[in-house]
CSV table of C-alpha atoms in Angstrom, one decimal:
chain,number,residue,atom,x,y,z
A,1,MET,CA,-7.9,19.9,9.2
A,2,SER,CA,-12.1,20.4,9.8
A,3,ARG,CA,-13.6,18.7,12.5
A,4,PRO,CA,-15.4,16.2,9.7
A,5,ALA,CA,-12.8,15.5,7.9
A,6,GLU,CA,-10.6,14.6,11.2
A,7,THR,CA,-13.5,12.5,12.5
A,8,ARG,CA,-13.4,10.6,8.8
A,9,ASP,CA,-9.6,10.0,9.2
A,10,ARG,CA,-10.4,8.6,12.5
A,11,ILE,CA,-13.1,6.3,11.2
A,12,ILE,CA,-10.5,5.6,8.4
A,13,ARG,CA,-7.4,4.8,10.7
A,14,ALA,CA,-9.6,2.4,13.0
A,15,VAL,CA,-10.8,0.4,9.7
A,16,LEU,CA,-7.1,-0.4,8.8
A,17,ARG,CA,-5.8,-1.3,11.9
A,18,ILE,CA,-9.2,-3.3,12.6
A,19,ILE,CA,-8.8,-5.1,9.4
A,20,GLY,CA,-5.1,-5.7,10.2
A,21,GLU,CA,-6.1,-7.5,13.4
A,22,HIS,CA,-8.8,-9.2,12.4
A,23,GLY,CA,-9.6,-9.3,8.5
A,24,VAL,CA,-12.3,-7.8,7.0
A,25,ALA,CA,-14.8,-9.6,8.5
A,26,GLY,CA,-14.2,-8.1,11.8
A,27,VAL,CA,-15.4,-4.6,10.4
A,28,THR,CA,-18.4,-4.0,12.6
A,29,ASN,CA,-19.9,0.1,12.7
A,30,ARG,CA,-19.8,-0.8,16.5
A,31,ARG,CA,-16.2,-1.9,16.4
A,32,ILE,CA,-15.2,0.9,14.4
A,33,ALA,CA,-16.7,3.7,16.8
A,34,LYS,CA,-15.2,2.1,19.5
A,35,GLU,CA,-11.7,2.3,18.2
A,36,ALA,CA,-11.9,5.2,16.7
A,37,GLY,CA,-13.2,7.0,19.4
A,38,VAL,CA,-16.7,8.5,17.6
A,39,SER,CA,-20.1,7.7,18.0
A,40,LEU,CA,-21.9,5.0,16.1
A,41,GLY,CA,-23.7,7.8,14.1
A,42,SER,CA,-21.0,9.1,13.0
A,43,VAL,CA,-19.7,6.4,11.0
A,44,THR,CA,-22.7,5.7,8.7
A,45,TYR,CA,-23.0,9.4,8.6
A,46,HIS,CA,-19.4,9.3,6.7
A,47,PHE,CA,-19.5,5.6,5.2
A,48,ALA,CA,-22.9,4.7,4.2
A,49,THR,CA,-21.9,0.9,2.8
A,50,GLN,CA,-18.8,-1.2,4.5
A,51,HIS,CA,-17.8,-0.9,0.5
A,52,GLU,CA,-17.3,2.4,0.9
A,53,LEU,CA,-15.3,2.1,4.1
A,54,LEU,CA,-12.9,-0.4,2.5
A,55,ARG,CA,-12.3,1.3,-0.9
A,56,GLU,CA,-11.9,4.4,1.1
A,57,SER,CA,-9.4,2.6,3.5
A,58,LEU,CA,-7.2,1.4,0.9
A,59,ARG,CA,-7.1,4.5,-0.7
A,60,SER,CA,-6.3,6.6,1.9
A,61,PHE,CA,-3.4,4.4,3.0
A,62,VAL,CA,-2.0,3.8,-0.6
A,63,SER,CA,-2.4,8.0,-1.2
A,64,GLU,CA,0.0,8.1,2.2
A,65,GLU,CA,2.1,5.2,1.2
A,66,THR,CA,2.4,6.7,-2.6
A,67,CYS,CA,3.6,10.2,-0.8
A,68,ARG,CA,5.6,8.7,1.3
A,69,PHE,CA,7.7,6.9,-1.5
A,70,THR,CA,7.8,9.5,-3.4
A,71,GLU,CA,9.3,12.2,-1.1
A,72,LEU,CA,11.8,9.3,-0.2
A,73,ALA,CA,12.7,9.0,-3.8
A,74,ALA,CA,13.0,12.4,-3.8
A,75,GLN,CA,15.7,12.7,-1.0
A,76,HIS,CA,17.7,10.3,-3.0
A,77,PRO,CA,17.5,11.3,-6.4
A,78,CYS,CA,18.4,8.3,-8.9
A,79,ASP,CA,20.4,10.0,-11.1
A,80,GLY,CA,24.0,8.9,-10.7
A,81,THR,CA,22.8,5.9,-8.5
A,82,ASP,CA,23.5,2.4,-9.9
A,83,LEU,CA,20.7,-0.1,-9.8
A,84,ALA,CA,22.7,-2.1,-6.7
A,85,GLU,CA,22.8,1.2,-4.4
A,86,ALA,CA,19.1,1.7,-5.9
A,87,SER,CA,18.3,-2.0,-4.7
A,88,THR,CA,19.9,-1.4,-1.7
A,89,LEU,CA,17.7,1.4,-0.7
A,90,VAL,CA,14.3,-0.4,-1.3
A,91,GLY,CA,15.7,-3.1,0.6
A,92,GLN,CA,16.5,-0.6,3.9
A,93,VAL,CA,12.9,1.1,2.7
A,94,ALA,CA,11.2,-2.5,3.1
A,95,ALA,CA,13.2,-3.4,6.2
A,96,ASN,CA,12.3,-0.3,7.9
A,97,THR,CA,8.4,-0.9,6.9
A,98,GLY,CA,6.7,-2.2,9.7
A,99,PHE,CA,3.9,-4.8,9.5
A,100,ASP,CA,1.5,-3.5,12.1
A,101,SER,CA,-2.0,-3.7,11.4
A,102,GLU,CA,-2.3,-0.6,9.2
A,103,HIS,CA,0.2,-2.1,6.8
A,104,ILE,CA,-1.5,-5.9,7.1
A,105,ALA,CA,-5.0,-4.2,6.3
A,106,PRO,CA,-4.0,-3.4,2.5
A,107,PHE,CA,-3.0,-7.2,1.5
A,108,GLU,CA,-6.4,-8.2,3.4
A,109,ILE,CA,-8.4,-5.6,1.0
A,110,TYR,CA,-6.7,-6.5,-2.1
A,111,ILE,CA,-7.7,-10.3,-1.5
A,112,GLN,CA,-11.4,-9.2,-0.4
A,113,ALA,CA,-11.0,-7.1,-3.9
A,114,GLY,CA,-10.5,-10.8,-5.7
A,115,ARG,CA,-13.7,-11.7,-3.8
A,116,ASP,CA,-15.9,-8.2,-4.5
A,117,PRO,CA,-16.0,-6.6,-7.6
A,118,GLN,CA,-17.3,-3.5,-5.9
A,119,LEU,CA,-13.7,-2.7,-4.6
A,120,ARG,CA,-11.7,-3.8,-7.6
A,121,THR,CA,-12.0,0.0,-9.2
A,122,ALA,CA,-10.4,0.9,-5.9
A,123,ALA,CA,-7.8,-1.8,-6.0
A,124,ALA,CA,-6.6,-1.2,-9.7
A,125,GLU,CA,-6.7,2.9,-8.7
A,126,CYS,CA,-4.1,2.0,-6.0
A,127,PHE,CA,-1.7,-0.5,-8.2
A,128,ALA,CA,-2.0,2.3,-11.1
A,129,ALA,CA,-0.5,4.9,-8.2
A,130,TYR,CA,2.3,2.1,-7.4
A,131,ASP,CA,2.9,1.8,-10.8
A,132,ARG,CA,3.1,5.5,-11.6
A,133,LEU,CA,6.0,5.6,-8.7
A,134,ALA,CA,8.0,2.4,-10.0
A,135,ALA,CA,8.3,3.5,-13.6
A,136,SER,CA,9.1,7.0,-12.4
A,137,ILE,CA,12.1,5.7,-10.4
A,138,LEU,CA,13.2,2.9,-13.3
A,139,SER,CA,12.9,5.9,-15.6
A,140,ALA,CA,15.3,7.5,-13.1
A,141,LEU,CA,17.5,4.6,-13.3
A,142,GLY,CA,17.9,4.6,-16.9
A,143,VAL,CA,15.8,1.3,-17.5
A,144,PRO,CA,14.8,0.8,-20.7
A,145,ASP,CA,10.4,0.7,-21.4
A,146,ALA,CA,10.3,1.5,-17.4
A,147,GLU,CA,6.6,1.8,-17.6
A,148,ARG,CA,6.2,-1.7,-18.9
A,149,ALA,CA,8.6,-3.2,-16.2
A,150,ALA,CA,7.0,-1.0,-13.7
A,151,SER,CA,3.8,-3.4,-13.1
A,152,ALA,CA,6.3,-6.2,-12.9
A,153,VAL,CA,8.3,-4.8,-10.5
A,154,VAL,CA,5.3,-3.8,-8.2
A,155,ALA,CA,4.4,-7.4,-8.3
A,156,LEU,CA,7.5,-8.3,-7.3
A,157,VAL,CA,7.9,-5.9,-4.2
A,158,MET,CA,4.4,-6.8,-3.3
A,159,GLY,CA,5.0,-10.8,-3.5
A,160,ILE,CA,8.2,-10.1,-1.4
A,161,GLN,CA,6.4,-8.2,1.2
A,162,LEU,CA,3.9,-10.3,1.5
A,163,ARG,CA,6.1,-13.3,2.0
A,164,ARG,CA,8.3,-11.4,4.5
A,165,LEU,CA,4.7,-10.8,6.1
A,166,ALA,CA,3.7,-14.6,6.2
A,167,THR,CA,7.2,-16.1,7.0
A,168,GLY,CA,9.2,-13.3,8.7
A,169,SER,CA,12.0,-13.5,6.6
A,170,ALA,CA,14.1,-10.3,5.9
A,171,ALA,CA,14.0,-7.8,3.4
A,172,ASP,CA,17.3,-9.4,1.5
A,173,ASP,CA,15.1,-11.0,-0.5
A,174,LEU,CA,13.6,-8.4,-1.9
A,175,VAL,CA,16.9,-6.7,-2.7
A,176,ASP,CA,18.0,-10.0,-4.6
A,177,ALA,CA,14.6,-10.2,-6.7
A,178,LEU,CA,15.1,-6.1,-7.7
A,179,LEU,CA,18.5,-7.1,-8.9
A,180,ILE,CA,17.9,-9.9,-11.1
A,181,PHE,CA,14.8,-8.1,-12.7
A,182,VAL,CA,16.0,-5.2,-12.9
A,183,SER,CA,19.4,-6.1,-14.4
A,184,GLY,CA,17.5,-8.6,-16.8
A,185,SER,CA,15.2,-5.7,-18.0
A,186,GLN,CA,18.3,-3.7,-19.0
A,187,ARG,CA,19.4,-6.0,-21.3
A,188,PRO,CA,19.4,-5.8,-25.1
A,189,ALA,CA,16.5,-7.5,-26.3
A,190,VAL,CA,18.1,-10.5,-28.4
């Protein structure tokens, strides 16, 4: 990685940690510079505005998560997998996803996007990436109209993950909810 790209990545990682620990309001250029181990000028050189910092941090997180989930899906092909096995795998992934500061940060940014229209495009891009991944997995599982069901599955997963974060509950709720949802989506329309 080139030096400027390395610095930019360190700044993004620092922003995610800061947001996860202190919320969006805790993001200051001085705090970012200290956390990233870069000069104050580097922060403003790479990111002209706080909106750009938040937007690029969210995009970076989702890009990495999408790659991680895509690799996981490739390691566990859905062909021949039934819904119970697939839901259990999702539950295992959820249970192994820690709620460290970098994983809490996107929830904070999504909420901030509700207040700040400048972040909504980035949030929409992130959810679209999750929807595409979910549609691909649902399609491989044989779920009819997988693209239509994908956004609801993503919303379900995000909501239950938020609930887990807020309450400390186990990932079992996610497995049960996915089984109920996906099983219901496979029933023929009456």
